CSV table of C-alpha atoms and ligand atoms in Angstrom, one decimal:
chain,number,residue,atom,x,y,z
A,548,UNK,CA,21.4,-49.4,-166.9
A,549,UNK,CA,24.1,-47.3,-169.1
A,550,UNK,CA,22.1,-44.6,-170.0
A,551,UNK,CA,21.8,-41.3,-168.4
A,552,UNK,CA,18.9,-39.3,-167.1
A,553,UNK,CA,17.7,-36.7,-168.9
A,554,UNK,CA,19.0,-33.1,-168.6
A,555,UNK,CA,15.6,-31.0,-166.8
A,556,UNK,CA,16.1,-33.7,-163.7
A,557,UNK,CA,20.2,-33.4,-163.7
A,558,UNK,CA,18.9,-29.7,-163.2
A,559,UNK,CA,16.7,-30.7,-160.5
A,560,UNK,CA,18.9,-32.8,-158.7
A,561,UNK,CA,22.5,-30.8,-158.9
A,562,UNK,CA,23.0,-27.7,-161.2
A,563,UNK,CA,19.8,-25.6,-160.2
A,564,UNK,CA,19.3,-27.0,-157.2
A,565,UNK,CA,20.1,-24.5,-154.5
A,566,UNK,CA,20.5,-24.5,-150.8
A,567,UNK,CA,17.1,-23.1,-149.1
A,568,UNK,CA,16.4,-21.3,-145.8
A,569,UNK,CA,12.7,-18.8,-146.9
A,570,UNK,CA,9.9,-21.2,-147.5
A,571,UNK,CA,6.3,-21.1,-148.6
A,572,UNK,CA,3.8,-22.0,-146.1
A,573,UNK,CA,3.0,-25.4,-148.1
A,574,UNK,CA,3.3,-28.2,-145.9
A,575,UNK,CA,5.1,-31.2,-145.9
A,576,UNK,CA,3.2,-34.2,-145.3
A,577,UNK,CA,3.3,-37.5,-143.8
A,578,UNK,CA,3.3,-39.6,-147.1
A,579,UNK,CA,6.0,-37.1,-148.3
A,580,UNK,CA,8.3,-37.8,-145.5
A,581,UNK,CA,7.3,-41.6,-146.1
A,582,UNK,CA,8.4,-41.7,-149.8
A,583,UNK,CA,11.6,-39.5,-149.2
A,584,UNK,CA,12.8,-42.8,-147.0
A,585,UNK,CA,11.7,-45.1,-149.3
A,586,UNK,CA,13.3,-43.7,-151.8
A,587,UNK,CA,16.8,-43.0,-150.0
A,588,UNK,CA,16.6,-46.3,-148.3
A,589,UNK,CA,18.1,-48.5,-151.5
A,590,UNK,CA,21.0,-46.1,-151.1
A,591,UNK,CA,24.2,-48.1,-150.5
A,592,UNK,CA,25.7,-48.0,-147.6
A,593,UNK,CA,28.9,-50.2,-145.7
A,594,UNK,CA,27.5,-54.1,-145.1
A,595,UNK,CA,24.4,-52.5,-145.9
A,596,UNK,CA,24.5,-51.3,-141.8
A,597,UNK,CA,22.2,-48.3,-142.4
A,598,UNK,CA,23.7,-46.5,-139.2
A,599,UNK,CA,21.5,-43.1,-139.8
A,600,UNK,CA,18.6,-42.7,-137.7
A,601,UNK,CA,16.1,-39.7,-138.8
A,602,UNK,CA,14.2,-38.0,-136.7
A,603,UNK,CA,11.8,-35.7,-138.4
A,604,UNK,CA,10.7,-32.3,-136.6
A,605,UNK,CA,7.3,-30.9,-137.3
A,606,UNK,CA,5.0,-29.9,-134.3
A,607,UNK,CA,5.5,-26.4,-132.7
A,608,UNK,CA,6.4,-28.1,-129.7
A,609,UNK,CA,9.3,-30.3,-131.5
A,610,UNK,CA,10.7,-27.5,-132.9
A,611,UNK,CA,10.7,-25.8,-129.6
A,612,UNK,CA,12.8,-28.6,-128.0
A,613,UNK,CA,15.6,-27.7,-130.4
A,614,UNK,CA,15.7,-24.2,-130.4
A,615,UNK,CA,18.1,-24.2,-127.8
A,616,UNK,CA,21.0,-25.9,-129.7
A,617,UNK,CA,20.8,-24.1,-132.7
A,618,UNK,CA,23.6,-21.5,-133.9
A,619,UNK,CA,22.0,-18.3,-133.8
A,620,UNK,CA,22.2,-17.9,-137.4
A,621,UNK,CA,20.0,-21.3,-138.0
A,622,UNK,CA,17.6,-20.3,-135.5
A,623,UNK,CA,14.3,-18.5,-138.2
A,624,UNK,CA,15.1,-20.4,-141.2
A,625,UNK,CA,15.2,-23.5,-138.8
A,626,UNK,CA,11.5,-22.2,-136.9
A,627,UNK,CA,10.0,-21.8,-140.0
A,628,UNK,CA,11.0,-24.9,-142.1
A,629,UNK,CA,8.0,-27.1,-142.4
A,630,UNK,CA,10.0,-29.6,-141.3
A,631,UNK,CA,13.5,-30.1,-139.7
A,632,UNK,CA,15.3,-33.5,-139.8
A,633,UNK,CA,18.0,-34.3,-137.6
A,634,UNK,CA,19.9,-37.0,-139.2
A,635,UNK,CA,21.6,-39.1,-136.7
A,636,UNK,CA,23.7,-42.4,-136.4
A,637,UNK,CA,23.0,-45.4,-133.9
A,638,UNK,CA,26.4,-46.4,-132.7
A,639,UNK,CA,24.6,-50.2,-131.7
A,640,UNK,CA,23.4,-50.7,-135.9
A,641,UNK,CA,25.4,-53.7,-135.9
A,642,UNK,CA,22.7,-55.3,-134.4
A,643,UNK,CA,20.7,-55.2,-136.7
A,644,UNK,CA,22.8,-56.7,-139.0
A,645,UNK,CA,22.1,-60.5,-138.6
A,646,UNK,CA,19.1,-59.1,-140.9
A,647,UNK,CA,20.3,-56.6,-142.7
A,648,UNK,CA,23.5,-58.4,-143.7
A,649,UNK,CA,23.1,-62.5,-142.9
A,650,UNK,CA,25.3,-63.5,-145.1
A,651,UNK,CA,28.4,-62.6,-143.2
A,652,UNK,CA,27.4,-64.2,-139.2
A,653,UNK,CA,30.5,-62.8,-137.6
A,654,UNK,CA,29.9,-59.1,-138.7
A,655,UNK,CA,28.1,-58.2,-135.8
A,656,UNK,CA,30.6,-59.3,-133.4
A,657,UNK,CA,33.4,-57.7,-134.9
A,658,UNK,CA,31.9,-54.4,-134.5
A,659,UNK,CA,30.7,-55.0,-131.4
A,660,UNK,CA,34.3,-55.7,-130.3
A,661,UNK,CA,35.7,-52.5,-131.9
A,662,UNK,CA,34.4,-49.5,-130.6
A,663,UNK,CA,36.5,-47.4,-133.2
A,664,UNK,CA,35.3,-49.1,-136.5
A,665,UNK,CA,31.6,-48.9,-134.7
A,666,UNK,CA,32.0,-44.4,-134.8
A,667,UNK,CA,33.9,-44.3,-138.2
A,668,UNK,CA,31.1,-47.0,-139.6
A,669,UNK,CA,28.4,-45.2,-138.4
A,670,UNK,CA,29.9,-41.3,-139.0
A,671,UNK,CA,30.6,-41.7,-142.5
A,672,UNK,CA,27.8,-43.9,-143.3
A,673,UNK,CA,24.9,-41.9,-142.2
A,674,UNK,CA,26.7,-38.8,-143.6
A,675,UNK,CA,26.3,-40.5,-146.8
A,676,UNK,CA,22.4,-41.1,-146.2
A,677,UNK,CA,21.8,-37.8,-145.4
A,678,UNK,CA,23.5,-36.7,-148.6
A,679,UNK,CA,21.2,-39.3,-149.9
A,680,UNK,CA,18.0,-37.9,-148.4
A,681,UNK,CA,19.3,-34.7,-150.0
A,682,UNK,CA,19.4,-35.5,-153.5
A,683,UNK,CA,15.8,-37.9,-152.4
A,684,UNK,CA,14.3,-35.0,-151.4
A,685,UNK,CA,15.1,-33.2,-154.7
A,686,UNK,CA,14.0,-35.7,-156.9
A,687,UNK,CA,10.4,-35.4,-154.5
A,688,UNK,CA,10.3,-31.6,-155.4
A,689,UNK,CA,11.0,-30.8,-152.3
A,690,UNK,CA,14.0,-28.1,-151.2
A,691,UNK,CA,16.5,-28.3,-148.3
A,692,UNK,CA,19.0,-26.8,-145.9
A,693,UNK,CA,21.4,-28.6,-144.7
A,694,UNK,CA,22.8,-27.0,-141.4
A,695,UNK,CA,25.9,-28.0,-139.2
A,696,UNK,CA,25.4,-25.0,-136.8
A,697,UNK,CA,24.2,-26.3,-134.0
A,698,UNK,CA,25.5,-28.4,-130.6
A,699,UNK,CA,25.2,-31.8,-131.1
A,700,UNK,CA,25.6,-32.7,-127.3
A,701,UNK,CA,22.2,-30.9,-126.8
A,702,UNK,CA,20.1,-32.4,-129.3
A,703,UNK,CA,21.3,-35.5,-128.4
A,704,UNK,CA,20.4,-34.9,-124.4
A,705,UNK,CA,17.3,-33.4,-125.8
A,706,UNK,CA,16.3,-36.1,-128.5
A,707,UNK,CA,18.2,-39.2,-127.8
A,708,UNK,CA,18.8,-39.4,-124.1
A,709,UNK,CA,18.6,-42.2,-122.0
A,710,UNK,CA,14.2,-42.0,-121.3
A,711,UNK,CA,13.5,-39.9,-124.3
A,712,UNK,CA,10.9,-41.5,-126.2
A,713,UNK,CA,12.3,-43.7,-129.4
A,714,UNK,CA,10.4,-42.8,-132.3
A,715,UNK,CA,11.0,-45.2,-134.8
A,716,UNK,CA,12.4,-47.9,-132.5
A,717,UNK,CA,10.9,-51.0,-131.4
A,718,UNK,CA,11.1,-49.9,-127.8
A,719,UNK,CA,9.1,-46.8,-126.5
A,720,UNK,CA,11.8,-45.2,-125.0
A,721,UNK,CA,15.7,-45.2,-125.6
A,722,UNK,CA,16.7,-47.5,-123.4
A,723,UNK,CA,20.6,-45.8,-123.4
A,724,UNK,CA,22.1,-42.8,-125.5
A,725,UNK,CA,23.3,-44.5,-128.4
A,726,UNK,CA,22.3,-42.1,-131.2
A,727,UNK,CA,23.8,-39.5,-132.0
A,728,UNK,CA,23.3,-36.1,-134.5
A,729,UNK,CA,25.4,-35.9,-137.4
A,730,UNK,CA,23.6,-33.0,-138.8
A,731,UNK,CA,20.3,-30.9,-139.4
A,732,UNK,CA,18.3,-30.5,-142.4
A,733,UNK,CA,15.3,-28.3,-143.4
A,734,UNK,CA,13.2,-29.6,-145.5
A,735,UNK,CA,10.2,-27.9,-147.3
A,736,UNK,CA,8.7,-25.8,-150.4
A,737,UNK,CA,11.9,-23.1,-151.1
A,738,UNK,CA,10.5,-19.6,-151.6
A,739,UNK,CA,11.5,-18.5,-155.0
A,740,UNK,CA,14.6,-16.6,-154.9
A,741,UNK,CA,17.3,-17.3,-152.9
A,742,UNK,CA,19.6,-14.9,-150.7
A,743,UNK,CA,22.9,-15.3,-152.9
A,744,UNK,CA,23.9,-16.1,-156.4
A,745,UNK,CA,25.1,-19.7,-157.1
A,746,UNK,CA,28.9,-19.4,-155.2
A,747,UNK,CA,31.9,-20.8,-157.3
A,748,UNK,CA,32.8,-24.7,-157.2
A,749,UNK,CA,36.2,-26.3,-157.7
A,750,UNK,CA,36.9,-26.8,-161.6
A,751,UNK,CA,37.7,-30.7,-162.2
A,752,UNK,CA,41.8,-29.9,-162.3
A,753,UNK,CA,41.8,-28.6,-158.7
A,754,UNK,CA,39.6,-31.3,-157.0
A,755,UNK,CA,40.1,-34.3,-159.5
A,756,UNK,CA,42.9,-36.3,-160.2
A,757,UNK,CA,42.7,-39.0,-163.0
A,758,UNK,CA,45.7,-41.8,-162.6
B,176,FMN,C1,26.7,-30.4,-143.9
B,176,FMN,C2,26.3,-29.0,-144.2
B,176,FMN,C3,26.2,-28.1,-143.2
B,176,FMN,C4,25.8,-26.8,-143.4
B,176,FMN,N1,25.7,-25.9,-142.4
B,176,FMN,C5,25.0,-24.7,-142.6
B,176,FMN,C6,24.6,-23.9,-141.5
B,176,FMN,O1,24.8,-24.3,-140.3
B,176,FMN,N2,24.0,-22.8,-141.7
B,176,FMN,C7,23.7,-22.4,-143.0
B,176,FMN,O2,23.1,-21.3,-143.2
B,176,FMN,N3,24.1,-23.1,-144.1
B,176,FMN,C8,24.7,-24.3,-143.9
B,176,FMN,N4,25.0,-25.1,-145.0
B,176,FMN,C9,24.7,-24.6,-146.3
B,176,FMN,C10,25.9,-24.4,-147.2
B,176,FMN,O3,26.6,-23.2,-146.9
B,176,FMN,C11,25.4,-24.3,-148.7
B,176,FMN,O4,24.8,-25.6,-149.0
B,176,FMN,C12,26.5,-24.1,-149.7
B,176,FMN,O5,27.0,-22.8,-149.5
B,176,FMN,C13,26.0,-24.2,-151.1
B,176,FMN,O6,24.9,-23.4,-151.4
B,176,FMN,P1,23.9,-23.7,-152.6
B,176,FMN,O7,23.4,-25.1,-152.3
B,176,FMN,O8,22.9,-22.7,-152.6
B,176,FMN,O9,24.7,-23.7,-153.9
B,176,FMN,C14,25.5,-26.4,-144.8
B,176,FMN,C15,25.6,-27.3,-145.8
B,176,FMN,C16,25.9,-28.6,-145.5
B,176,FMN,C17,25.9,-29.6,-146.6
């Protein structure tokens, strides 16, 4: 604790780290995607809910499912990721919180009685995680694009539907929609060279205020 990490992975992480969308044809495998959540899982988040739900896009025939909600901007650099996560938020994570959080017993059951905390809980939360599987993924080698462009309403008919199967749950199929897309990553092997020079950023004096 206390002391920093050294400069060549600050680079990695932040100040030469670049948003992605040409990639090499090197894949992205299975044990990758498993350390990138084992990794971003000791990431904190509120009562230590974990709302985000990630559903990681691969096959052809995944991809094709999604095609449709994309903005038409997203759509190549989307097609040819190796991989495309949607990062989404279960608006029912409270219950898993008698496990994930047992030392407060009531916690469940005041979320469950207000719908409104439940969607701000869950929205900012798994926003955070999939800044966290971001900076995870950096620290993995790996490169990313973080995309907003698309229609949430359709991946979540498409993905998350009542029916749909429930990859990663403990039931086959969602039994009701109750995850939702927050937003779309590609992930994968950057080709070198990216379309723009490194855009401005706010200096400390106009986005920081010390009091
Ligand atoms: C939440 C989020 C949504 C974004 N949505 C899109 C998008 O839909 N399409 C796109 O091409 N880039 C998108 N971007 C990429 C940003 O424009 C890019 O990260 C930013 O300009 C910084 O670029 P840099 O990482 O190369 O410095 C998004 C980034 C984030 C974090």
């Amino acid at each position: 604790m206390g002391h920093r990490i050294d400069e060549t992975s600050l680079d990695r992480l932040f100040r030469e780290a670049r948003t992605y969308s040409k990639w090499q044809s090197r894949p992205v495998t299975d044990d990758t995607l498993r350390d990138l959540y084992e990794l971003l899982k000791w990431a904190p988040t509120s009562a230590n809910a974990a709302p985000a739900r990630f559903a990681f896009l691969r096959s052809m025939a995944a991809k094709k499912r999604l095609r449709p909600a994309l903005a038409p901007l997203n759509i190549e650099k989307t097609m040819t990721a190796p991989v495309t996560v949607i990062v989404g938020y279960d608006l029912k994570f409270y219950d898993h919180l008698p496990k994930l959080f047992p030392q407060s017993p009531g916690i469940k059951q005041l979320f469950e009685s207000n719908p409104e905390l439940v969607e701000a809980t869950a929205k900012r939360n798994s926003s955070l995680q999939g800044a966290y599987l971001i900076m995870a993924a950096r620290a993995l080698g790996l490169d990313c694009g973080p995309m907003s462009g698309f229609d949430p309403a359709k991946v979540d008919e498409e993905f998350f539907a009542a029916g749909k199967p429930c990859f990663g749950c403990e039931q086959e199929f969602f039994p009701e929609g109750h995850v939702k897309s927050n937003f779309l990553c590609n992930l994968g092997y950057g080709e070198p060279g990216t379309p723009y020079p490194r855009l401005p950023r706010l200096p400390f004096n106009e986005a920081c205020s010390v009091l």
